[in-house]
XYZ file of C-alpha atoms in Angstrom:
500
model
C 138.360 10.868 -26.896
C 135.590 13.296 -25.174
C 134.153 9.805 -23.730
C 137.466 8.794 -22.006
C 137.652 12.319 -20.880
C 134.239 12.682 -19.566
C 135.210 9.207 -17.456
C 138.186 10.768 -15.773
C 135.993 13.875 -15.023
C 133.754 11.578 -13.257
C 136.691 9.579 -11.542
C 137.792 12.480 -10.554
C 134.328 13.801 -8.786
C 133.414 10.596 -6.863
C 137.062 10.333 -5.195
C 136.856 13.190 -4.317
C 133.735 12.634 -2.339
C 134.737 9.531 -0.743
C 137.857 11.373 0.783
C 135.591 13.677 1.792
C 133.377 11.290 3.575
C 136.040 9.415 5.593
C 137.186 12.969 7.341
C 136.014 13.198 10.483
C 133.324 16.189 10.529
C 135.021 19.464 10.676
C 134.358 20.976 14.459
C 131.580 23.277 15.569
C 132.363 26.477 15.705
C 131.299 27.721 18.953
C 129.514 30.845 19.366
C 131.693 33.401 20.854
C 131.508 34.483 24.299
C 130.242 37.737 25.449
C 132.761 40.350 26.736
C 132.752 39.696 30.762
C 131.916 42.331 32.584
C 135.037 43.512 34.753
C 135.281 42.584 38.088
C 135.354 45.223 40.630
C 138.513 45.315 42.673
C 138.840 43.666 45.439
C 138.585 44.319 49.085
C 141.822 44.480 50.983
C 142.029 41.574 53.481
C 142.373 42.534 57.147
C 145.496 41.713 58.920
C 145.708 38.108 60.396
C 144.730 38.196 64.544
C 147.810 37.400 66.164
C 147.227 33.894 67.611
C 147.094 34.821 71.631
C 149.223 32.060 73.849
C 147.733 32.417 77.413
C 151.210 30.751 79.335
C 149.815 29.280 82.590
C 151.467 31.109 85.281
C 152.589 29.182 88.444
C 151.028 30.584 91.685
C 151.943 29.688 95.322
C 150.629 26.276 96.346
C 149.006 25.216 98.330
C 147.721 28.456 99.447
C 148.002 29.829 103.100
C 144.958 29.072 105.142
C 143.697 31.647 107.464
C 144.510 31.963 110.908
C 146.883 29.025 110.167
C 150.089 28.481 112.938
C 152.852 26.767 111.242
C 150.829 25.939 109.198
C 148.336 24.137 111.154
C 144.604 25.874 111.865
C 142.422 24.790 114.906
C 138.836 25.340 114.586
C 135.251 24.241 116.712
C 131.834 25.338 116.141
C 128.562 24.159 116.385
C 127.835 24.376 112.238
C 130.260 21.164 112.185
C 126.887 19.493 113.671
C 124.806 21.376 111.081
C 123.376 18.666 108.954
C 123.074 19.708 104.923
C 120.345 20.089 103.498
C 121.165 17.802 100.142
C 122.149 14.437 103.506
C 118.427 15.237 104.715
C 116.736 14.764 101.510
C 118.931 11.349 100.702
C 118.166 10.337 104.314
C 114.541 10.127 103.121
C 115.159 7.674 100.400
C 114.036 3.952 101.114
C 116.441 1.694 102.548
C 119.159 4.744 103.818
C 120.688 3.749 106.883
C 119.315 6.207 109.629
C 121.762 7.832 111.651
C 121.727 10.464 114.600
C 124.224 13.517 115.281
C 126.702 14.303 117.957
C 125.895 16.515 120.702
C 129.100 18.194 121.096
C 131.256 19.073 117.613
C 134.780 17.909 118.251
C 138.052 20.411 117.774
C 140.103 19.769 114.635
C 143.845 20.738 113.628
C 143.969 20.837 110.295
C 147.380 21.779 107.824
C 147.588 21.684 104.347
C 151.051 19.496 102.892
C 153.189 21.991 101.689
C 157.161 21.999 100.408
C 156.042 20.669 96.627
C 158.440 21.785 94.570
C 158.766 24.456 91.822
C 155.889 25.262 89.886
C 153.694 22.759 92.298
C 149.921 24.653 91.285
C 150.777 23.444 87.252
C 151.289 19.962 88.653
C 148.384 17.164 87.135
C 146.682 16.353 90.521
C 147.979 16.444 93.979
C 146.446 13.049 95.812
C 146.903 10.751 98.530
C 145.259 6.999 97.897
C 146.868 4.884 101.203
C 146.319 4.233 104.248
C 148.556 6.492 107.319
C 151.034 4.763 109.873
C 150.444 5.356 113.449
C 153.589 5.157 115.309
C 154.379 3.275 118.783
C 155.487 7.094 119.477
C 152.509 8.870 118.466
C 153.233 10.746 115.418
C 151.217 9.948 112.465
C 152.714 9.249 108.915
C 151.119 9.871 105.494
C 151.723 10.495 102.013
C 150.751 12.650 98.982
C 151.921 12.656 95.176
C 151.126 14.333 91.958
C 150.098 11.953 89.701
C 152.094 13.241 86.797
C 154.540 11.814 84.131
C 155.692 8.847 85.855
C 157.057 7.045 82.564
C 158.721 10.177 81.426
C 160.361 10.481 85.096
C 158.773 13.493 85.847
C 156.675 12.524 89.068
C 156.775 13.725 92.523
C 155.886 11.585 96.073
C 156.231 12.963 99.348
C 156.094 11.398 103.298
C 155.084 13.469 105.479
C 155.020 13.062 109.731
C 152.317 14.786 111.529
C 153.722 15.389 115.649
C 150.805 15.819 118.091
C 152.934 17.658 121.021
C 154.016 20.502 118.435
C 150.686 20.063 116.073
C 152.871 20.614 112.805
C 153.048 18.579 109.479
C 156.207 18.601 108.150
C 157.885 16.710 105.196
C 160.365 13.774 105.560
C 160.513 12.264 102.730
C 161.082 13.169 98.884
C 161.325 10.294 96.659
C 163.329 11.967 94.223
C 165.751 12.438 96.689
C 166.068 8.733 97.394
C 166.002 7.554 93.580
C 167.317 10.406 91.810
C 165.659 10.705 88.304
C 167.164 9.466 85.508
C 166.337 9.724 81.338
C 164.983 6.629 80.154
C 163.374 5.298 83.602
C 159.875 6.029 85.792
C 159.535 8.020 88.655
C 157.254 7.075 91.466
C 153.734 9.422 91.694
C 151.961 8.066 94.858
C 152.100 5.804 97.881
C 148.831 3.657 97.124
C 149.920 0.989 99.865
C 150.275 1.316 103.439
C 152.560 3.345 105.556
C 153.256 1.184 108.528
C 155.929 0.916 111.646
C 158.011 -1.923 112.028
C 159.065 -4.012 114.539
C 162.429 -2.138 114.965
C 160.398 1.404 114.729
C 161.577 1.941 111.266
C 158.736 3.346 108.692
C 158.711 1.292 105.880
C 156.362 1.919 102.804
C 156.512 1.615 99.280
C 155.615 3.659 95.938
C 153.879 3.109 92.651
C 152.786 4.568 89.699
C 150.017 6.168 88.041
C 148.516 2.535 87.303
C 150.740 -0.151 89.060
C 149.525 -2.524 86.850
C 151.858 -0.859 83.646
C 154.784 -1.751 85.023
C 155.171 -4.507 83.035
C 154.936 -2.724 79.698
C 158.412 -1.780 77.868
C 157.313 1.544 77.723
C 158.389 1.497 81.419
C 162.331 1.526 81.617
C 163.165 -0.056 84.794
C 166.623 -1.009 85.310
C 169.301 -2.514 87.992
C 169.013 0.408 89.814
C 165.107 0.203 90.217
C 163.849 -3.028 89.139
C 160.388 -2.130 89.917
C 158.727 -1.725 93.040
C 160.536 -1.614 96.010
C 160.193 -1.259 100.008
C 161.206 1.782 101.726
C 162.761 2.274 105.123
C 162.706 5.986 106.987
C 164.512 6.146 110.322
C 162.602 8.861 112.126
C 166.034 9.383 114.589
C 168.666 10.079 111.488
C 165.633 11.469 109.364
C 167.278 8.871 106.174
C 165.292 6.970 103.853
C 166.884 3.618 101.865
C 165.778 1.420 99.648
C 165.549 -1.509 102.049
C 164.275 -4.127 99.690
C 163.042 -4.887 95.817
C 160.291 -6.557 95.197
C 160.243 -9.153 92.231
C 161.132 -7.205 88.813
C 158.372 -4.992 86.748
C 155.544 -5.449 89.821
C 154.278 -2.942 92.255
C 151.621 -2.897 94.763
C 148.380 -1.193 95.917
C 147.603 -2.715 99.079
C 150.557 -3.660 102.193
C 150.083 -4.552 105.629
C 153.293 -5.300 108.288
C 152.619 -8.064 110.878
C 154.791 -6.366 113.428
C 154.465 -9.401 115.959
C 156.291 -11.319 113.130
C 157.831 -8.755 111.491
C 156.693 -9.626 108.016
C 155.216 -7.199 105.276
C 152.519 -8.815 103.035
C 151.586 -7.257 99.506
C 149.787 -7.631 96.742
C 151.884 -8.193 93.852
C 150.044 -6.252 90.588
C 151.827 -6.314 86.666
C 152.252 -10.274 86.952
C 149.919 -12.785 84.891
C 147.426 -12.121 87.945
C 147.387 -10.870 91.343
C 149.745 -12.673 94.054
C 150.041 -12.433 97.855
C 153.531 -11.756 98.521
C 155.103 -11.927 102.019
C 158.482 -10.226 102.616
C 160.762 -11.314 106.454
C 161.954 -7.892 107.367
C 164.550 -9.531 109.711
C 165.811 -11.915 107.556
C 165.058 -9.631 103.992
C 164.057 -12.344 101.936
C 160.697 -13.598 100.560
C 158.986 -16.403 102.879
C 155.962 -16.492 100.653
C 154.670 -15.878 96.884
C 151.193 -17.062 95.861
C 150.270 -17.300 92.333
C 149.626 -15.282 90.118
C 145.741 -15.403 89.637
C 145.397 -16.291 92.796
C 143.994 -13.167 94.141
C 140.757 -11.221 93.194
C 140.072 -7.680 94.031
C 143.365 -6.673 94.858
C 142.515 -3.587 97.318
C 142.144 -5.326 100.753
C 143.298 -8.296 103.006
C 143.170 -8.726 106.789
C 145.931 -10.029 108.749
C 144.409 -11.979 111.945
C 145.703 -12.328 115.218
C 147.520 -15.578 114.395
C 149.566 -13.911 111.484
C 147.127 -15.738 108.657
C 146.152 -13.266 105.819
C 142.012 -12.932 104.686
C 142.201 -11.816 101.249
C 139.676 -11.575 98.267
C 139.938 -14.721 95.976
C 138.440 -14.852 92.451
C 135.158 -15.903 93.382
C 135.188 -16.447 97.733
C 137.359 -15.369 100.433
C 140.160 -17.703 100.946
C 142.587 -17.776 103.771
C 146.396 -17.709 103.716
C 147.450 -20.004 107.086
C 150.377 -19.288 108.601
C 151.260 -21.991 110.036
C 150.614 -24.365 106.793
C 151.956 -21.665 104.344
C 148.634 -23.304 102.356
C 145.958 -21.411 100.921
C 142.377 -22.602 102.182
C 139.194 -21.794 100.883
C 136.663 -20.310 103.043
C 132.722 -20.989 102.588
C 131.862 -17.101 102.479
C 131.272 -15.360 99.527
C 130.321 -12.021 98.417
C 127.202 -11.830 96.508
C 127.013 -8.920 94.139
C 130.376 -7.201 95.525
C 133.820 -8.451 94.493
C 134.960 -8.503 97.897
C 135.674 -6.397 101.037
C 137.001 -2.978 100.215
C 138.306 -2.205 103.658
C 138.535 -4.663 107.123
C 139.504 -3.397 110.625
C 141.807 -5.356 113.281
C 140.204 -8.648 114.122
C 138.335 -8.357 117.452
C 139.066 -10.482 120.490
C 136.463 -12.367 119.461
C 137.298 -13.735 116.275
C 135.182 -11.152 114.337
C 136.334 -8.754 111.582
C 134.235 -5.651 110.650
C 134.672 -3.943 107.132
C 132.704 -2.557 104.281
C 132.185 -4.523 100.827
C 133.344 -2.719 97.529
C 130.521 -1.590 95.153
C 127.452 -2.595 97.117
C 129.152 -0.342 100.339
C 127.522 -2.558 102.873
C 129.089 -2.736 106.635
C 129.792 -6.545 107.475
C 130.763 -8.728 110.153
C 132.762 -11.959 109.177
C 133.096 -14.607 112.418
C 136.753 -16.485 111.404
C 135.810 -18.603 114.145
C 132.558 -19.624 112.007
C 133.383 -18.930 108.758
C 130.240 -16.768 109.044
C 129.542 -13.411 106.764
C 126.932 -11.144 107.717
C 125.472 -8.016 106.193
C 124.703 -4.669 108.331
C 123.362 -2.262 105.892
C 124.252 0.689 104.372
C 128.029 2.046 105.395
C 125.926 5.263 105.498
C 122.583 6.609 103.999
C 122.311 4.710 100.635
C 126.110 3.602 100.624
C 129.419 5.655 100.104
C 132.765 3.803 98.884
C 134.261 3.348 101.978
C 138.180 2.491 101.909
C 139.356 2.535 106.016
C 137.888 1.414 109.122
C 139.247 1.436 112.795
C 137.914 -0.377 115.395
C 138.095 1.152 119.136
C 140.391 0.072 121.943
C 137.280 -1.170 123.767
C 136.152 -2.869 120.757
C 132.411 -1.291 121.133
C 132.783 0.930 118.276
C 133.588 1.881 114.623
C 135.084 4.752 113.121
C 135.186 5.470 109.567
C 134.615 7.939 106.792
C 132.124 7.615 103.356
C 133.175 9.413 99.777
C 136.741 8.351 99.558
C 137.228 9.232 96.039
C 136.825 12.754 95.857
C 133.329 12.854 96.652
C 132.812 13.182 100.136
C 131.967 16.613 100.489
C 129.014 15.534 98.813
C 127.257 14.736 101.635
C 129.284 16.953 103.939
C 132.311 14.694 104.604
C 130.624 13.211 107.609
C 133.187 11.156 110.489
C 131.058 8.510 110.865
C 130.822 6.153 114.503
C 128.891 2.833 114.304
C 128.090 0.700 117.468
C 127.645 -2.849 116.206
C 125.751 -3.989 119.207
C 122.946 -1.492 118.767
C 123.120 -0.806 114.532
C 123.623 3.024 115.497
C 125.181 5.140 113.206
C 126.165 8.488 114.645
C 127.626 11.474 112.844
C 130.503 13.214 114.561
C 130.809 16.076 112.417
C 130.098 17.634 108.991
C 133.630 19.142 108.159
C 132.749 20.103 104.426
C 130.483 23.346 104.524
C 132.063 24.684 107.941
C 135.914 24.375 106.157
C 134.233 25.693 103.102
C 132.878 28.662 104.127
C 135.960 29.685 106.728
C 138.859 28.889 105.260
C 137.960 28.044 101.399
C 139.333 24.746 101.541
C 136.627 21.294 100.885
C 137.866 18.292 102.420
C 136.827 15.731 99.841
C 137.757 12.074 100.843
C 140.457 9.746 102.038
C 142.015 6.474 101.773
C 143.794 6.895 104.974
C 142.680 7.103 108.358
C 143.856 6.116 112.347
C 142.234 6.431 115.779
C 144.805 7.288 118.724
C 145.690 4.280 121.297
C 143.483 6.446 123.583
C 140.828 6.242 121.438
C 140.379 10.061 121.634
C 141.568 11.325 117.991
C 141.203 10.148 114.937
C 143.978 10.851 112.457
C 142.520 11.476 108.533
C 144.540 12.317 105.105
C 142.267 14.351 103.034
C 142.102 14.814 99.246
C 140.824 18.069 98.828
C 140.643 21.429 96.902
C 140.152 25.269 96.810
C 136.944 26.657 96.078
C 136.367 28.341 92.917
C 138.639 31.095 92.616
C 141.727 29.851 94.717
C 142.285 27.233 93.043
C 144.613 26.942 89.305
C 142.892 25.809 86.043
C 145.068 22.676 86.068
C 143.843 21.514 89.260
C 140.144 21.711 88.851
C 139.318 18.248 89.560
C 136.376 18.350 92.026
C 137.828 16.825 95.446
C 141.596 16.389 94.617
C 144.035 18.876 94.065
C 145.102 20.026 97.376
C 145.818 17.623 100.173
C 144.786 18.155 103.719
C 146.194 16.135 107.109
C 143.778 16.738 109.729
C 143.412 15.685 113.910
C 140.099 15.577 115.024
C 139.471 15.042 118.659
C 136.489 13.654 120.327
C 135.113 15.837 123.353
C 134.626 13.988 126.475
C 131.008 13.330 125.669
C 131.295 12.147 122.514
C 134.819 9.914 123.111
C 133.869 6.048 122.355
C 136.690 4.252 123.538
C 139.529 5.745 125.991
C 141.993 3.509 127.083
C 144.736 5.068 129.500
C-alpha cells in the first residue's frame, strides 16, 4: 500500500515536469521605463506667408519711338559709320573677310508695326522670318506674327504695306480676319514664305505655323474650311484679302517664289514623307507641277532663272527643275560641308547666280551656263547666316545683310555692299548702336529685304527689341520681340546702281 502510493507520488512529480518543459519560457519581464521628463510646450507656429501672384500686366506695345511722325522716325549721323569696337577685334581674326566703310552714312525711315491686338506686350514673340514684296507701284509689303498657340487657335499674323510718297507703315492684313478662329482648329503665327506681286498686281502670300512641318500631326485639326496651307490674295485697290487657293491637305511651306512672266507660284511643300517642289498656275488655279516627296533637301531656298526653270537644293547636289521638260536634272555642283544655298539673288544677264551657302556662310557664284560653283569667302568677317540677297539694276553690285536670326546687332547690324568684280566688301552703315542709344530700339536681323528699281533704297524687315527696361518680361528674347520696317537710302556717293 505505501509502495503503490509512493509510485503515484512520483507519477505525479515527473508529469508535472514534463508539462512544464513543453511551455514555451514565460516572457522577460522588462525593466520599467524611467518617468520621461515633460516636454516643454511648444512654440506657436507663425502664420503661413500668403503665396504672392505677381499678374503680368499688359503695357502699350510696341512702344512710341521718339521724334516718330506717324509713326515713322528719320534719322542720319555720322556714328552710323562708327565701326564697334567688338567688329574690329573679329576683323583681326585669320581668314575674316576685310571690308572698308562708307564715306557718307545714308538717311533711314524707320517705324515700328503697330495695331497688334489686345494685350500684344504678353504675346510669346513678335517675329518676321520671310522675305518682303516689292510692288510694280513702289510700295513695299511685309509681314510679322507672334509665334503663339497656333494649335490651340490662338495665333496672330499681320501684312503690312510700307508707301514711300507718305513714308507710313500701315496694316492691311489680319489673318484672323480672313479665317476667323474656330475651337478645335490652328491659327496661322507667321508668313515664313515670300510676299510677292503677281502678274495681275494682286499680293499673294501664304501663312504657316510655328513649325510647318506639324501639320501633319492629329494634334492639328484642320478641316474643309482650312485644309492646311493655303495661298492668299490682297487686292491693294479694294484693300480685301481671299483665300485664293489650298494647297494639298496637312502641308505648308517655308520658302515661295512667283514667276510673274508665267504667272506661276512655286513652293516647297513641308509635312509630306519629304520635301516637294510644288508649282501652282495662278491663271488657270490648278497645280502644273508636284515633285516628290524626298525629292528636295534643305528646304529654305530655290532660284527661279530667267527661263522659268527652278535651282533648288537636292539631297546631296543641286538639281534643276526644267521648264520646258517638266523633268528634274541633276546638276554636277555640290556643296561641300554646307547643305545647300541659304539665299540666291536674280540670275544675272549672264547666266550667273550669286548667293550665300547655309552653315559655312560663304558668298558664291554658280555659272548655269557651266554648271560651275565657286566660293568667294566669308559673307562678312568670319561668316554671319545670311538669308536675302539683291543684286543691283546694273548688275555690278550686292546688297545684303549678316545676323538674320536675332543676332545681328552683334556686330552692329551692318548693310553690307559687295562688288564681285573687285572682292570688296563695303559697309554702308552700322544701324545697331546709333538706334540703340537714340531711340532704345536694336535692330537685330531679317529674313526680308528689297533694293528699289532705282537702285537707291533698300527696303529691310527687322526683328528687333527694346533695350532693357522698355521692354516686358515675356518678350526678353535677345533680337526678337519688336518688329521694325525700315527705308534706308543711299546718298549720291555711296548709290551703286541707279537706273532711271
Amino acid at each position: 500500500m505505501r509502495v503503490r502510493l509512493l509510485l503515484v507520488v512520483v507519477l505525479i512529480f515527473m508529469t508535472s515536469r514534463v508539462s512544464a518543459a513543453d511551455q514555451p519560457p514565460p516572457a522577460t519581464e522588462k525593466p520599467k521605463a524611467k518617468a520621461a521628463k515633460p516636454k516643454a510646450p511648444a512654440k506657436p507656429k507663425a502664420p503661413a506667408k500668403p503665396k504672392v501672384v505677381v499678374e503680368e500686366v499688359a503695357i502699350p506695345w510696341p512702344p512710341e519711338l521718339t521724334g516718330a511722325v506717324r509713326g515713322t522716325i528719320t534719322f542720319s549721323s555720322p556714328e552710323l559709320l562708327t565701326v564697334p569696337d567688338g567688329v574690329r577685334e573679329a576683323a583681326k581674326a585669320s581668314g575674316a573677310a576685310p571690308f572698308e566703310v562708307a564715306k557718307k552714312p545714308p538717311t533711314v525711315e524707320l517705324a515700328l508695326h503697330d495695331n497688334l491686338g489686345p494685350d500684344a506686350s504678353k504675346r510669346r514673340l513678335w517675329s518676321s522670318w520671310g522675305d518682303i514684296a516689292l510692288a510694280s507701284d513702289g510700295r513695299v509689303y511685309c509681314a510679322i506674327g507672334d509665334h503663339g498657340d497656333d494649335v490651340g487657335g490662338d495665333a496672330r499674323c499681320f501684312i503690312y504695306c510700307w508707301d514711300p510718297r507718305s513714308k507710313q507703315l500701315k496694316q492691311v492684313v489680319d489673318m484672323n480676319q480672313v479665317v476667323p478662329p474656330k475651337a478645335g482648329r490652328p491659327s496661322w503665327s507667321k508668313v515664313h514664305a515670300k510676299i510677292d506681286e503677281g502678274r495681275d498686281g494682286m499680293i499673294y502670300f501664304s501663312c504657316t505655323l510655328n513649325d510647318g512641318n506639324r501639320a501633319k500631326l492629329p494634334s492639328h485639326g484642320f478641316d474643309d474650311e482650312l485644309p492646311g496651307g493655303q495661298i492668299y490674295q490682297y487686292d491693294p485697290e479694294t484693300g480685301k484679302t481671299v483665300v485664293f487657293a489650298s494647297l494639298p491637305p496637312r502641308r505648308c511651306t517655308a520658302t515661295s517664289i512667283i514667276d510673274r512672266e508665267r504667272n506661276i507660284w512655286w513652293c516647297n511643300l513641308e509635312a509630306g514623307e519629304g520635301d516637294a517642289l510644288w508649282g501652282f498656275d495662278l491663271t488657270k488655279k490648278k497645280e502644273i507641277f508636284r515633285a516628290p516627296d524626298g525629292s528636295m533637301g534643305f528646304n529654305r531656298a530655290f532660284a527661279l532663272l530667267r527661263d522659268g526653270s527652278i535651282l533648288f537644293n537636292g539631297p546631296d547636289r543641286l538639281l534643276k527643275l526644267n521648264i520646258a521638260s517638266r523633268e528634274i536634272e541633276p546638276t554636277q555642283t555640290t556643296w561641300g560641308e554646307a547643305p545647300g544655298m541659304r539665299c540666291a539673288s536674280i540670275e544675272s544677264s549672264d547666266g550667273d547666280l550669286y548667293g550665300v551657302t547655309h552653315k559655312t556662310t560663304q558668298l558664291f557664284r554658280y555659272s548655269t551656263q557651266r554648271d560651275e560653283l565657286k566660293l568667294l569667302g566669308p559673307v562678312y568677317l568670319s561668316g554671319g547666316y545670311t538669308t536675302v540677297m539683291a543684286l543691283s539694276p546694273d548688275e555690278k553690285y550686292l546688297y545684303y545683310l549678316p545676323g538674320a536670326h536675332g543676332k545681328a546687332s552683334a556686330s552692329g547690324t551692318p548693310i553690307l555692299r559687295y562688288e564681285p568684280a573687285t572682292g570688296k566688301q563695303t559697309v554702308l552703315a552700322f544701324l545697331a548702336p546709333y538706334c540703340e542709344k537714340e531711340f532704345g530700339y536694336v535692330p537685330g536681323g531679317t529674313y526680308g529685304m528689297k533694293l528699289s528699281a532705282n537702285g537707291r533704297t533698300i527696303y529691310v524687315n527687322f526683328n528687333g527689341h527694346m533695350v532693357e527696361g522698355r521692354r516686358p518680361e515675356r518678350l526678353k528674347t535677345p533680337g526678337f520681340g519688336c518688329t521694325a520696317f525700315a527705308a534706308i537710302h543711299l546718298v549720291e556717293d555711296e548709290i551703286c546702281a541707279v537706273a532711271d
